[in-house]
Amino acid sequence: METKLLDGRALAGKIQEQVANELAVMQRVPKLVVVLVDPSEAIRIYVRNKLKRTAAVGIQTTVQELSPTVSTEQVVAIVKELNQDKLVDGILVQLPLPDHINTNTVIETIDPNKDVDGLTSVNLGRLMANMPYLVPCTPLGCLHLIHQAKADLTGLNAVVIGRSRLVGRPMAQLLLAENCTVTIAHSKTRNLAALCRTADILVSATGQPGLITDNYIKPGAIVIDVGISKTKDGHITGDVDMERAKGIAGWLTPVPGGVGPMTITMILTNMVQIIKQNLDNK
Ligand code: NAD
């Protein structure tokens, strides 16, 4: 069987063009603030990449880089100020935060209507109640990629590996809303390979390089690889063993060039959602 690659870069490019056009019509320059605490070099590069994309579509983005010794209370105070600032449309606290900061406390402080990453419990609750507003960017990007392979997902079996707040849980909710029969697997799941072989759609978000081999894939399945790991020689790799998946999967996302570009692009579409909502409320 021929395996088709789902090109995240190409799709991201198309959506970015649409976002730029929508924002141009609105004649409004949205403002996004990224809060950054003690980033690794990889995160710094990732944020720089986000800034390039936001600037390209006409979103004004500033980075508030805080000292590595900042406390939870200090980060909370800064987020509260941004919540109050009428000129700020979107707030993004870049994760992971250092261990001494309570990530949940910080996330929960973000005004849910400025929560461009969709990670507050209000936005996750809206998703769970099937009233989505701002949806976490990575699973939203995955759904766009899945739709490149198939428009109607009704009745398909989906297995999502990973149960994080950032990826696995919201991904499962999105697939459920598309009428899939969804199973969430995780590190304690038994007989993972056999379970995965039942999946018409397999989304792997573990960060375990090479976990998904031919033995985990139903012939013709749509396989979405969210994982990002670094090999010993410094290359980026996903959860899926590409060589062994090719010829069995029907569709497959490459790493890099699959989910990554879509994640950044969904920040832009969430910003458009916020601006539309703000204009409607005026
Ligand atoms: P996480 O560490 O919070 O969650 C990992 C999940 O994988 C857990 O629920 C765990 O139970 C499960 N898991 C781990 N090992 C497993 C195994 N052997 N078998 C079955 N399940 C296993 O991570 P996360 O934030 O959800 O991110 C997951 C991966 O996706 C990471 O590699 C991360 O770098 C990547 N990621 C990529 C993007 C992107 O834009 N491409 C965005 C976010 C996260």
Short mmCIF file of C-alpha atoms and ligand atoms in Angstrom, two decimals:
data_model
loop_
_atom_site.label_atom_id
_atom_site.label_comp_id
_atom_site.label_asym_id
_atom_site.label_seq_id
_atom_site.Cartn_x
_atom_site.Cartn_y
_atom_site.Cartn_z
CA MET A 1 0.00 0.00 0.00
CA GLU A 2 1.23 3.47 -0.83
CA THR A 3 1.53 5.71 2.24
CA LYS A 4 0.67 9.36 1.61
CA LEU A 5 2.45 12.01 3.67
CA LEU A 6 0.31 14.69 5.32
CA ASP A 7 2.30 17.84 4.69
CA GLY A 8 1.87 20.13 7.71
CA ARG A 9 4.03 22.89 6.24
CA ALA A 10 1.94 23.19 3.08
CA LEU A 11 -1.37 23.16 4.98
CA ALA A 12 -0.03 25.64 7.54
CA GLY A 13 1.01 27.97 4.70
CA LYS A 14 -2.50 27.92 3.21
CA ILE A 15 -4.19 28.59 6.56
CA GLN A 16 -1.74 31.40 7.35
CA GLU A 17 -2.66 33.06 4.07
CA GLN A 18 -6.36 32.84 5.01
CA VAL A 19 -5.64 34.30 8.46
CA ALA A 20 -3.70 37.22 6.94
CA ASN A 21 -6.62 37.94 4.59
CA GLU A 22 -9.20 37.77 7.42
CA LEU A 23 -7.18 40.11 9.61
CA ALA A 24 -6.65 42.55 6.73
CA VAL A 25 -10.44 42.78 6.25
CA MET A 26 -10.98 43.38 9.97
CA GLN A 27 -8.56 46.33 9.81
CA ARG A 28 -7.46 45.60 13.32
CA VAL A 29 -3.94 44.74 14.53
CA PRO A 30 -4.38 42.14 17.27
CA LYS A 31 -1.93 42.06 20.12
CA LEU A 32 -0.51 38.86 21.57
CA VAL A 33 1.77 38.73 24.62
CA VAL A 34 4.00 35.70 25.20
CA VAL A 35 5.16 35.20 28.79
CA LEU A 36 8.51 33.42 28.89
CA VAL A 37 10.32 32.12 31.99
CA ASP A 38 13.80 30.62 31.81
CA PRO A 39 13.41 29.04 28.35
CA SER A 40 15.71 26.33 27.02
CA GLU A 41 17.51 27.05 23.75
CA ALA A 42 14.96 24.84 21.91
CA ILE A 43 12.03 26.81 23.38
CA ARG A 44 13.73 30.09 22.52
CA ILE A 45 14.00 28.98 18.87
CA TYR A 46 10.37 27.78 18.95
CA VAL A 47 9.16 31.15 20.30
CA ARG A 48 11.23 33.02 17.70
CA ASN A 49 9.49 30.91 15.07
CA LYS A 50 6.08 31.78 16.53
CA LEU A 51 6.99 35.49 16.42
CA LYS A 52 7.92 35.23 12.74
CA ARG A 53 4.57 33.61 11.91
CA THR A 54 2.46 36.03 13.94
CA ALA A 55 4.26 39.03 12.41
CA ALA A 56 3.78 37.63 8.90
CA VAL A 57 -0.01 37.57 9.26
CA GLY A 58 -0.25 40.98 10.96
CA ILE A 59 -0.42 40.09 14.65
CA GLN A 60 1.66 42.31 16.91
CA THR A 61 3.48 40.10 19.40
CA THR A 62 5.58 41.05 22.37
CA VAL A 63 7.55 38.75 24.63
CA GLN A 64 7.69 39.40 28.37
CA GLU A 65 10.73 37.46 29.49
CA LEU A 66 10.80 37.07 33.27
CA SER A 67 13.76 36.30 35.50
CA PRO A 68 14.41 32.56 36.09
CA THR A 69 13.94 33.20 39.84
CA VAL A 70 10.46 34.69 39.47
CA SER A 71 7.85 33.19 41.86
CA THR A 72 4.41 31.76 41.05
CA GLU A 73 2.84 34.84 42.70
CA GLN A 74 4.88 37.19 40.52
CA VAL A 75 3.92 35.36 37.31
CA VAL A 76 0.27 35.38 38.44
CA ALA A 77 0.47 39.14 39.07
CA ILE A 78 1.84 39.74 35.55
CA VAL A 79 -0.86 37.58 33.95
CA LYS A 80 -3.52 39.48 35.93
CA GLU A 81 -2.15 42.78 34.58
CA LEU A 82 -2.33 41.41 31.03
CA ASN A 83 -5.91 40.24 31.68
CA GLN A 84 -6.84 43.83 32.58
CA ASP A 85 -4.97 45.44 29.68
CA LYS A 86 -7.59 46.33 27.03
CA LEU A 87 -4.89 46.53 24.36
CA VAL A 88 -3.93 42.86 24.84
CA ASP A 89 -6.10 40.39 22.93
CA GLY A 90 -4.24 37.13 23.55
CA ILE A 91 -1.99 35.79 26.32
CA LEU A 92 0.27 32.78 25.90
CA VAL A 93 2.34 31.46 28.81
CA GLN A 94 5.05 29.38 27.21
CA LEU A 95 5.33 25.91 28.76
CA PRO A 96 7.12 24.21 30.37
CA LEU A 97 7.55 26.60 33.28
CA PRO A 98 10.43 25.95 35.71
CA ASP A 99 9.67 23.35 38.42
CA HIS A 100 9.39 25.91 41.23
CA ILE A 101 6.41 27.57 39.51
CA ASN A 102 2.92 26.10 39.87
CA THR A 103 1.89 25.72 36.22
CA ASN A 104 -1.79 25.01 36.94
CA THR A 105 -2.10 28.14 39.11
CA VAL A 106 -0.58 30.27 36.36
CA ILE A 107 -2.73 28.78 33.58
CA GLU A 108 -5.91 29.17 35.62
CA THR A 109 -5.14 32.89 36.06
CA ILE A 110 -5.33 33.57 32.31
CA ASP A 111 -8.60 35.22 31.26
CA PRO A 112 -10.32 32.35 29.34
CA ASN A 113 -11.28 34.84 26.61
CA LYS A 114 -7.60 35.71 26.05
CA ASP A 115 -6.39 32.11 26.44
CA VAL A 116 -4.91 31.68 22.97
CA ASP A 117 -3.52 28.20 23.84
CA GLY A 118 -6.96 27.03 25.05
CA LEU A 119 -5.48 25.46 28.18
CA THR A 120 -7.58 26.99 30.96
CA SER A 121 -10.10 24.65 32.55
CA VAL A 122 -12.85 26.93 31.23
CA ASN A 123 -11.80 26.36 27.63
CA LEU A 124 -11.12 22.64 28.19
CA GLY A 125 -14.56 22.43 29.86
CA ARG A 126 -16.18 24.16 26.89
CA LEU A 127 -14.55 21.55 24.64
CA MET A 128 -15.73 18.71 26.88
CA ALA A 129 -19.29 20.13 26.88
CA ASN A 130 -19.15 20.18 23.07
CA MET A 131 -19.23 24.00 23.04
CA PRO A 132 -15.65 24.61 21.88
CA TYR A 133 -14.26 28.15 21.81
CA LEU A 134 -10.46 28.39 22.14
CA VAL A 135 -9.15 24.85 21.55
CA PRO A 136 -5.59 23.72 22.40
CA CYS A 137 -3.43 24.34 19.35
CA THR A 138 -1.68 20.98 18.87
CA PRO A 139 -4.80 18.76 18.83
CA LEU A 140 -6.64 21.35 16.73
CA GLY A 141 -3.77 21.23 14.22
CA CYS A 142 -3.90 17.41 14.26
CA LEU A 143 -7.62 17.50 13.43
CA HIS A 144 -6.96 19.73 10.40
CA LEU A 145 -4.34 17.22 9.22
CA ILE A 146 -6.72 14.27 9.73
CA HIS A 147 -9.33 16.10 7.64
CA GLN A 148 -6.80 16.36 4.82
CA ALA A 149 -7.03 12.57 4.65
CA LYS A 150 -10.77 12.19 5.27
CA ALA A 151 -13.57 14.75 5.46
CA ASP A 152 -16.14 12.67 7.38
CA LEU A 153 -14.76 10.78 10.38
CA THR A 154 -18.14 9.40 11.51
CA GLY A 155 -17.95 5.93 13.00
CA LEU A 156 -14.17 5.57 12.70
CA ASN A 157 -12.19 4.00 15.53
CA ALA A 158 -9.65 6.47 16.92
CA VAL A 159 -6.90 5.66 19.40
CA VAL A 160 -5.08 8.56 21.05
CA ILE A 161 -1.89 7.62 22.88
CA GLY A 162 -1.16 10.15 25.63
CA ARG A 163 -3.46 11.74 28.21
CA SER A 164 -1.94 15.17 28.79
CA ARG A 165 -3.95 18.37 29.21
CA LEU A 166 -1.97 19.83 26.29
CA VAL A 167 -2.49 17.09 23.70
CA GLY A 168 -4.09 13.71 24.51
CA ARG A 169 -7.22 14.69 26.42
CA PRO A 170 -8.36 17.53 24.12
CA MET A 171 -7.47 15.43 21.05
CA ALA A 172 -9.83 12.70 22.26
CA GLN A 173 -12.61 15.26 22.77
CA LEU A 174 -12.16 16.69 19.28
CA LEU A 175 -12.37 13.22 17.73
CA LEU A 176 -15.42 12.37 19.82
CA ALA A 177 -17.10 15.54 18.52
CA GLU A 178 -16.36 14.21 15.00
CA ASN A 179 -18.38 11.06 15.84
CA CYS A 180 -15.36 8.79 16.19
CA THR A 181 -15.30 5.94 18.71
CA VAL A 182 -12.39 7.07 20.83
CA THR A 183 -9.99 5.21 23.13
CA ILE A 184 -7.32 7.01 25.12
CA ALA A 185 -4.19 4.93 25.74
CA HIS A 186 -1.28 5.82 28.04
CA SER A 187 1.78 4.41 29.74
CA LYS A 188 -0.31 1.96 31.83
CA THR A 189 -2.34 0.60 28.89
CA ARG A 190 -2.08 -3.14 28.33
CA ASN A 191 -1.60 -4.69 24.89
CA LEU A 192 -1.01 -1.31 23.28
CA ALA A 193 -0.03 -2.74 19.89
CA ALA A 194 -3.23 -4.82 19.60
CA LEU A 195 -5.34 -1.79 20.62
CA CYS A 196 -3.60 0.44 18.09
CA ARG A 197 -4.23 -2.09 15.32
CA THR A 198 -7.98 -1.43 15.77
CA ALA A 199 -7.49 2.26 14.97
CA ASP A 200 -8.60 3.85 11.73
CA ILE A 201 -7.05 7.02 13.19
CA LEU A 202 -3.99 6.70 15.42
CA VAL A 203 -2.65 9.80 17.17
CA SER A 204 0.56 9.23 19.10
CA ALA A 205 1.66 11.88 21.61
CA THR A 206 4.14 10.18 23.92
CA GLY A 207 7.63 11.52 23.18
CA GLN A 208 8.86 7.88 22.94
CA PRO A 209 10.87 7.73 19.70
CA GLY A 210 10.11 4.73 17.51
CA LEU A 211 7.30 3.44 19.77
CA ILE A 212 4.92 2.99 16.83
CA THR A 213 6.11 0.28 14.46
CA ASP A 214 4.35 -1.70 11.71
CA ASN A 215 2.89 -3.97 14.41
CA TYR A 216 0.87 -1.01 15.80
CA ILE A 217 -0.75 0.12 12.57
CA LYS A 218 -3.95 -1.04 10.90
CA PRO A 219 -3.43 -1.18 7.11
CA GLY A 220 -4.64 2.09 5.58
CA ALA A 221 -4.87 3.97 8.92
CA ILE A 222 -4.39 7.71 9.32
CA VAL A 223 -1.35 8.03 11.60
CA ILE A 224 -0.61 11.37 13.28
CA ASP A 225 2.76 11.66 14.98
CA VAL A 226 2.78 14.40 17.63
CA GLY A 227 5.94 13.28 19.43
CA ILE A 228 9.10 15.33 19.31
CA SER A 229 12.35 13.81 20.54
CA LYS A 230 15.99 14.46 19.81
CA THR A 231 18.17 11.61 18.57
CA LYS A 232 21.76 11.12 19.81
CA ASP A 233 23.05 12.80 16.67
CA GLY A 234 20.83 15.85 17.28
CA HIS A 235 18.05 15.13 14.78
CA ILE A 236 14.37 15.64 15.58
CA THR A 237 12.28 12.48 15.48
CA GLY A 238 8.70 11.48 16.31
CA ASP A 239 6.99 8.53 18.02
CA VAL A 240 6.54 6.67 14.74
CA ASP A 241 9.20 4.52 13.12
CA MET A 242 8.71 6.00 9.65
CA GLU A 243 10.48 3.26 7.75
CA ARG A 244 8.38 0.52 9.35
CA ALA A 245 5.13 2.51 9.09
CA LYS A 246 5.52 3.23 5.38
CA GLY A 247 3.62 0.81 3.21
CA ILE A 248 1.13 0.02 6.00
CA ALA A 249 -0.31 3.39 7.07
CA GLY A 250 -2.58 5.04 4.53
CA TRP A 251 -1.54 8.52 5.65
CA LEU A 252 1.29 9.62 7.88
CA THR A 253 2.58 12.94 9.23
CA PRO A 254 6.34 13.47 8.95
CA VAL A 255 8.45 14.77 11.86
CA PRO A 256 9.52 17.48 11.36
CA GLY A 257 7.06 19.12 8.96
CA GLY A 258 3.81 17.55 10.17
CA VAL A 259 2.10 18.56 13.41
CA GLY A 260 4.70 21.20 14.45
CA PRO A 261 3.89 23.86 11.80
CA MET A 262 0.16 23.30 12.40
CA THR A 263 0.49 23.94 16.15
CA ILE A 264 1.94 27.40 15.53
CA THR A 265 -0.70 28.11 12.90
CA MET A 266 -3.53 27.30 15.30
CA ILE A 267 -2.31 30.12 17.57
CA LEU A 268 -3.07 32.41 14.66
CA THR A 269 -6.55 30.98 14.06
CA ASN A 270 -7.30 31.22 17.79
CA MET A 271 -6.27 34.89 17.69
CA VAL A 272 -8.76 35.41 14.83
CA GLN A 273 -11.44 33.73 16.99
CA ILE A 274 -10.70 36.13 19.84
CA ILE A 275 -10.85 39.21 17.61
CA LYS A 276 -14.13 38.08 16.02
CA GLN A 277 -15.62 37.48 19.46
CA ASN A 278 -14.42 40.89 20.69
CA LEU A 279 -15.90 42.63 17.64
CA ASP A 280 -19.23 40.79 18.15
CA ASN A 281 -19.32 41.91 21.79
CA LYS A 282 -18.85 45.59 20.93
P1 NAD B 1 3.41 14.39 28.40
O1 NAD B 1 4.73 13.90 28.87
O2 NAD B 1 2.59 15.30 29.24
O3 NAD B 1 2.48 13.13 28.06
C1 NAD B 1 2.99 11.97 27.47
C2 NAD B 1 1.90 10.93 27.48
O4 NAD B 1 2.39 9.76 26.83
C3 NAD B 1 1.48 10.49 28.89
O5 NAD B 1 0.09 10.58 29.00
C4 NAD B 1 1.97 9.05 29.02
O6 NAD B 1 1.06 8.24 29.73
C5 NAD B 1 2.06 8.60 27.57
N1 NAD B 1 3.13 7.62 27.36
C6 NAD B 1 4.44 7.79 27.62
N2 NAD B 1 5.12 6.66 27.30
C7 NAD B 1 4.21 5.79 26.81
C8 NAD B 1 4.30 4.47 26.32
N3 NAD B 1 5.45 3.81 26.24
N4 NAD B 1 3.16 3.88 25.91
C9 NAD B 1 1.97 4.51 25.98
N5 NAD B 1 1.83 5.78 26.43
C10 NAD B 1 2.95 6.41 26.85
O7 NAD B 1 3.70 15.06 26.99
P2 NAD B 1 2.79 16.00 26.03
O8 NAD B 1 2.94 17.40 26.45
O9 NAD B 1 1.45 15.42 25.87
O10 NAD B 1 3.60 15.82 24.68
C11 NAD B 1 3.73 14.55 24.08
C12 NAD B 1 4.75 14.60 22.98
O11 NAD B 1 4.30 15.50 21.99
C13 NAD B 1 6.13 15.11 23.39
O12 NAD B 1 7.11 14.46 22.63
C14 NAD B 1 6.09 16.58 23.02
O13 NAD B 1 7.37 17.12 22.76
C15 NAD B 1 5.26 16.51 21.77
N6 NAD B 1 4.54 17.75 21.45
C16 NAD B 1 4.63 18.17 20.18
C17 NAD B 1 3.95 19.29 19.79
C18 NAD B 1 4.03 19.73 18.35
O14 NAD B 1 3.67 20.85 18.05
N7 NAD B 1 4.46 18.85 17.44
C19 NAD B 1 3.19 20.02 20.71
C20 NAD B 1 3.09 19.54 22.01
C21 NAD B 1 3.77 18.39 22.37
#
